[in-house]
Amino acid sequence: SAVISQKPSRDICQRGTSLTIQCQVDSQVTMMFWYRQQPGQSLTLIATANQGSEATYESGFVIDKFPISRPNLTFSTLTVSNMSPEDSSIYLCSVEGSGTEAFFGQGTRLTVV
Amino acid sequence: KQEVTQIPAALSVPEGENLVLNCSFTDSAIYNLQWFRQDPGKGLTSLLLIQSSQREQTSGRLNASLDKSSGRSTLYIAASQPGDSATYLCAVDAGGTSYGKLTFGQGTILTVHP
């Protein structure tokens, strides 16, 4: 299994500002994934972050809005830029453990006011 | 494009009942299927992972089955307890170039009454 630590666990931010979310894994992993869960909705994949290359974004998500860093095999950040109330969601990072099982962090609950 | 549907959307049962949660997916070419539990405002806890070549997996009171050809999976919970109250999500991994990318259903909100 993999243990994932996400920071912050929650935040309330002013519109127009940016928030950077950190994801730390207790083992080296090739791929890390960032998901968004809007209120009352299921999870939607934002992007895949591989160490040493640019993140790959899913349809509807762009780098200018959600820049991602992946400086090493145990750490990644997701920034939510120029926030609006529509960005209020839970943001989760995920990794693939051995046996292809996916593990998730506890999530970051973001409220934009 | 893969679509995942979960039925029912919500379920309320008395403690001790056995129950079944359903998950269907439109593209049978999956790599694996995983069931998760999510408590309110929290992250996801992995419950069971079924590889595409497997028919079922069991962990304690939980049993998950997979019928890939018909695009269906079920999660069976035996002797339900109030602590089982949570949202249950199924997710499929298509593998290949999409390896590791999960497509989620909308979830089943389970409430178990004492």
Short mmCIF file of C-alpha atoms in Angstrom, two decimals:
data_model
loop_
_atom_site.label_atom_id
_atom_site.label_comp_id
_atom_site.label_asym_id
_atom_site.label_seq_id
_atom_site.Cartn_x
_atom_site.Cartn_y
_atom_site.Cartn_z
CA SER A 1 0.00 0.00 0.00
CA ALA A 2 0.95 3.66 -0.26
CA VAL A 3 0.43 6.37 2.34
CA ILE A 4 -0.36 9.78 0.90
CA SER A 5 -0.24 13.02 2.83
CA GLN A 6 -2.04 16.04 1.41
CA LYS A 7 -1.75 19.62 2.59
CA PRO A 8 -3.69 21.69 3.40
CA SER A 9 -6.67 19.59 4.44
CA ARG A 10 -8.97 22.53 3.91
CA ASP A 11 -8.83 26.23 3.09
CA ILE A 12 -11.10 29.19 2.49
CA CYS A 13 -9.74 31.52 -0.18
CA GLN A 14 -10.68 34.83 -1.72
CA ARG A 15 -11.68 34.87 -5.37
CA GLY A 16 -8.88 35.86 -7.69
CA THR A 17 -6.16 34.30 -5.53
CA SER A 18 -4.27 31.02 -5.99
CA LEU A 19 -3.82 27.99 -3.76
CA THR A 20 -1.10 25.36 -3.99
CA ILE A 21 -1.90 21.87 -2.76
CA GLN A 22 0.90 19.51 -1.81
CA CYS A 23 0.91 15.73 -2.11
CA GLN A 24 3.61 13.62 -0.46
CA VAL A 25 3.88 9.83 -0.91
CA ASP A 26 5.78 7.47 1.36
CA SER A 27 7.30 5.56 -1.57
CA GLN A 28 8.57 6.32 -5.05
CA VAL A 29 5.89 6.20 -7.73
CA THR A 30 6.01 6.82 -11.44
CA MET A 31 2.60 8.39 -11.94
CA MET A 32 0.59 10.68 -9.71
CA PHE A 33 -2.94 11.77 -10.50
CA TRP A 34 -4.97 14.80 -9.50
CA TYR A 35 -8.78 14.63 -9.24
CA ARG A 36 -11.51 17.13 -8.53
CA GLN A 37 -14.76 16.35 -6.73
CA GLN A 38 -17.31 19.13 -7.04
CA PRO A 39 -20.07 19.34 -4.40
CA GLY A 40 -22.41 16.38 -4.66
CA GLN A 41 -20.52 14.98 -7.64
CA SER A 42 -18.15 12.13 -8.28
CA LEU A 43 -14.45 12.41 -9.04
CA THR A 44 -13.12 13.78 -12.31
CA LEU A 45 -9.50 13.40 -13.38
CA ILE A 46 -7.70 16.72 -13.84
CA ALA A 47 -4.26 15.56 -14.94
CA THR A 48 -1.51 12.96 -14.73
CA ALA A 49 1.86 14.03 -13.34
CA ASN A 50 4.98 12.09 -14.30
CA GLN A 51 8.37 12.97 -12.89
CA GLY A 52 10.60 14.62 -15.44
CA SER A 53 7.91 15.53 -17.92
CA GLU A 54 5.04 17.95 -18.35
CA ALA A 55 1.74 16.99 -16.81
CA THR A 56 -0.93 15.62 -19.13
CA TYR A 57 -4.30 17.33 -18.78
CA GLU A 58 -7.74 15.89 -19.41
CA SER A 59 -10.30 17.57 -21.61
CA GLY A 60 -11.68 20.67 -19.94
CA PHE A 61 -8.61 21.33 -17.79
CA VAL A 62 -5.71 23.60 -18.78
CA ILE A 63 -2.24 24.22 -17.43
CA ASP A 64 -2.78 27.95 -16.93
CA LYS A 65 -5.61 27.22 -14.51
CA PHE A 66 -4.15 24.11 -12.84
CA PRO A 67 -0.35 24.19 -13.05
CA ILE A 68 1.28 21.04 -11.68
CA SER A 69 4.79 20.35 -10.51
CA ARG A 70 6.44 16.95 -10.08
CA PRO A 71 10.00 17.57 -8.87
CA ASN A 72 10.71 14.00 -7.72
CA LEU A 73 9.18 10.55 -7.41
CA THR A 74 7.47 11.18 -4.06
CA PHE A 75 6.05 14.69 -4.34
CA SER A 76 3.70 16.77 -6.48
CA THR A 77 1.83 20.05 -6.23
CA LEU A 78 -1.36 21.27 -7.86
CA THR A 79 -2.09 24.99 -7.99
CA VAL A 80 -5.60 26.30 -8.49
CA SER A 81 -5.10 29.71 -10.07
CA ASN A 82 -7.25 32.83 -10.22
CA MET A 83 -9.95 31.11 -8.22
CA SER A 84 -13.68 31.65 -8.53
CA PRO A 85 -16.52 30.18 -6.44
CA GLU A 86 -16.93 27.49 -9.13
CA ASP A 87 -13.55 26.10 -8.07
CA SER A 88 -14.94 25.17 -4.66
CA SER A 89 -14.36 21.42 -4.54
CA ILE A 90 -12.41 18.65 -2.91
CA TYR A 91 -9.09 18.10 -4.67
CA LEU A 92 -7.46 14.69 -4.30
CA CYS A 93 -4.17 13.20 -5.34
CA SER A 94 -3.78 9.53 -6.14
CA VAL A 95 -1.05 7.03 -6.92
CA GLU A 96 -0.91 3.49 -8.22
CA GLY A 97 0.48 1.01 -5.70
CA SER A 98 1.84 -2.43 -6.42
CA GLY A 99 -0.77 -4.65 -8.03
CA THR A 100 -2.30 -1.60 -9.77
CA GLU A 101 -4.45 -0.67 -6.79
CA ALA A 102 -5.09 3.07 -6.55
CA PHE A 103 -4.56 4.96 -3.30
CA PHE A 104 -5.83 8.41 -2.44
CA GLY A 105 -4.87 11.19 -0.11
CA GLN A 106 -7.38 12.60 2.35
CA GLY A 107 -8.19 15.45 0.03
CA THR A 108 -8.14 19.22 0.22
CA ARG A 109 -11.51 20.87 0.75
CA LEU A 110 -11.38 24.25 -0.97
CA THR A 111 -14.00 26.96 -0.50
CA VAL A 112 -13.72 30.11 -2.61
CA VAL A 113 -15.59 33.17 -1.35
CA LYS B 1 -15.85 7.20 -23.84
CA GLN B 2 -16.25 5.03 -20.76
CA GLU B 3 -19.28 5.76 -18.61
CA VAL B 4 -19.84 4.27 -15.18
CA THR B 5 -23.26 4.12 -13.54
CA GLN B 6 -24.11 3.12 -10.00
CA ILE B 7 -27.50 1.98 -8.76
CA PRO B 8 -29.11 2.79 -6.41
CA ALA B 9 -28.06 6.40 -5.83
CA ALA B 10 -28.99 6.05 -2.16
CA LEU B 11 -29.89 3.19 0.14
CA SER B 12 -31.15 3.17 3.71
CA VAL B 13 -31.32 -0.14 5.59
CA PRO B 14 -31.62 -1.38 9.16
CA GLU B 15 -28.59 -2.84 10.82
CA GLY B 16 -27.94 -6.51 10.05
CA GLU B 17 -29.26 -6.56 6.51
CA ASN B 18 -27.29 -7.98 3.61
CA LEU B 19 -27.17 -5.58 0.70
CA VAL B 20 -25.99 -5.29 -2.88
CA LEU B 21 -24.62 -2.24 -4.64
CA ASN B 22 -24.50 -2.23 -8.43
CA CYS B 23 -22.02 -0.75 -10.87
CA SER B 24 -22.21 -0.87 -14.67
CA PHE B 25 -19.78 0.35 -17.31
CA THR B 26 -20.25 0.90 -21.02
CA ASP B 27 -16.88 -0.30 -22.37
CA SER B 28 -16.00 -3.85 -21.36
CA ALA B 29 -12.34 -3.41 -22.31
CA ILE B 30 -11.22 -2.63 -18.77
CA TYR B 31 -7.93 -3.37 -17.01
CA ASN B 32 -9.42 -3.50 -13.53
CA LEU B 33 -12.30 -2.28 -11.39
CA GLN B 34 -11.99 -0.93 -7.88
CA TRP B 35 -14.51 -0.25 -5.13
CA PHE B 36 -13.91 2.63 -2.72
CA ARG B 37 -15.53 4.00 0.38
CA GLN B 38 -15.73 7.75 1.05
CA ASP B 39 -16.78 9.23 4.35
CA PRO B 40 -18.26 12.77 4.26
CA GLY B 41 -15.65 15.38 3.35
CA LYS B 42 -12.87 12.80 3.32
CA GLY B 43 -10.66 11.03 0.84
CA LEU B 44 -11.19 7.57 -0.61
CA THR B 45 -10.43 4.27 1.06
CA SER B 46 -9.81 1.32 -1.23
CA LEU B 47 -12.04 -1.65 -0.45
CA LEU B 48 -11.52 -4.19 -3.21
CA LEU B 49 -9.64 -4.38 -6.50
CA ILE B 50 -10.71 -6.84 -9.19
CA GLN B 51 -8.42 -7.47 -12.13
CA SER B 52 -10.07 -7.96 -15.52
CA SER B 53 -9.21 -11.68 -15.45
CA GLN B 54 -10.85 -12.22 -12.05
CA ARG B 55 -14.49 -12.93 -11.24
CA GLU B 56 -14.61 -11.86 -7.60
CA GLN B 57 -12.68 -10.64 -4.59
CA THR B 58 -13.53 -10.93 -0.90
CA SER B 59 -12.44 -8.99 2.17
CA GLY B 60 -14.19 -9.69 5.45
CA ARG B 61 -17.89 -8.91 5.04
CA LEU B 62 -17.35 -7.50 1.57
CA ASN B 63 -17.52 -9.42 -1.69
CA ALA B 64 -17.17 -7.86 -5.12
CA SER B 65 -17.93 -9.65 -8.36
CA LEU B 66 -17.09 -8.71 -11.93
CA ASP B 67 -18.80 -9.74 -15.16
CA LYS B 68 -16.69 -7.96 -17.72
CA SER B 69 -18.60 -9.17 -20.76
CA SER B 70 -21.85 -7.70 -19.51
CA GLY B 71 -20.18 -4.60 -18.06
CA ARG B 72 -21.29 -5.15 -14.48
CA SER B 73 -19.91 -5.37 -10.99
CA THR B 74 -21.66 -5.83 -7.67
CA LEU B 75 -20.51 -5.12 -4.13
CA TYR B 76 -22.13 -7.35 -1.56
CA ILE B 77 -22.05 -6.26 2.08
CA ALA B 78 -23.03 -8.89 4.61
CA ALA B 79 -24.56 -8.15 8.00
CA SER B 80 -24.44 -4.38 7.59
CA GLN B 81 -23.45 -2.16 10.52
CA PRO B 82 -23.95 1.55 11.25
CA GLY B 83 -20.22 2.01 10.69
CA ASP B 84 -20.72 0.96 7.08
CA SER B 85 -22.60 4.21 6.44
CA ALA B 86 -20.67 6.08 3.72
CA THR B 87 -20.64 6.72 -0.01
CA TYR B 88 -19.46 3.75 -2.07
CA LEU B 89 -17.79 4.46 -5.39
CA CYS B 90 -16.77 2.11 -8.16
CA ALA B 91 -14.11 3.07 -10.66
CA VAL B 92 -12.69 1.44 -13.77
CA ASP B 93 -9.21 1.60 -15.21
CA ALA B 94 -9.13 1.10 -18.97
CA GLY B 95 -5.43 0.28 -18.99
CA GLY B 96 -3.27 0.73 -22.07
CA THR B 97 -2.52 4.39 -22.76
CA SER B 98 -5.05 5.28 -20.05
CA TYR B 99 -3.38 3.09 -17.43
CA GLY B 100 -3.97 4.44 -13.93
CA LYS B 101 -6.65 6.90 -14.99
CA LEU B 102 -9.87 6.05 -13.22
CA THR B 103 -13.41 6.72 -14.39
CA PHE B 104 -15.79 6.91 -11.45
CA GLY B 105 -19.47 6.27 -10.99
CA GLN B 106 -21.62 8.78 -9.13
CA GLY B 107 -21.65 6.63 -6.02
CA THR B 108 -24.22 5.01 -3.75
CA ILE B 109 -24.91 6.77 -0.46
CA LEU B 110 -25.47 4.06 2.15
CA THR B 111 -27.10 4.68 5.51
CA VAL B 112 -27.35 1.84 8.01
CA HIS B 113 -29.71 2.51 10.92
CA PRO B 114 -29.06 1.04 14.37
#
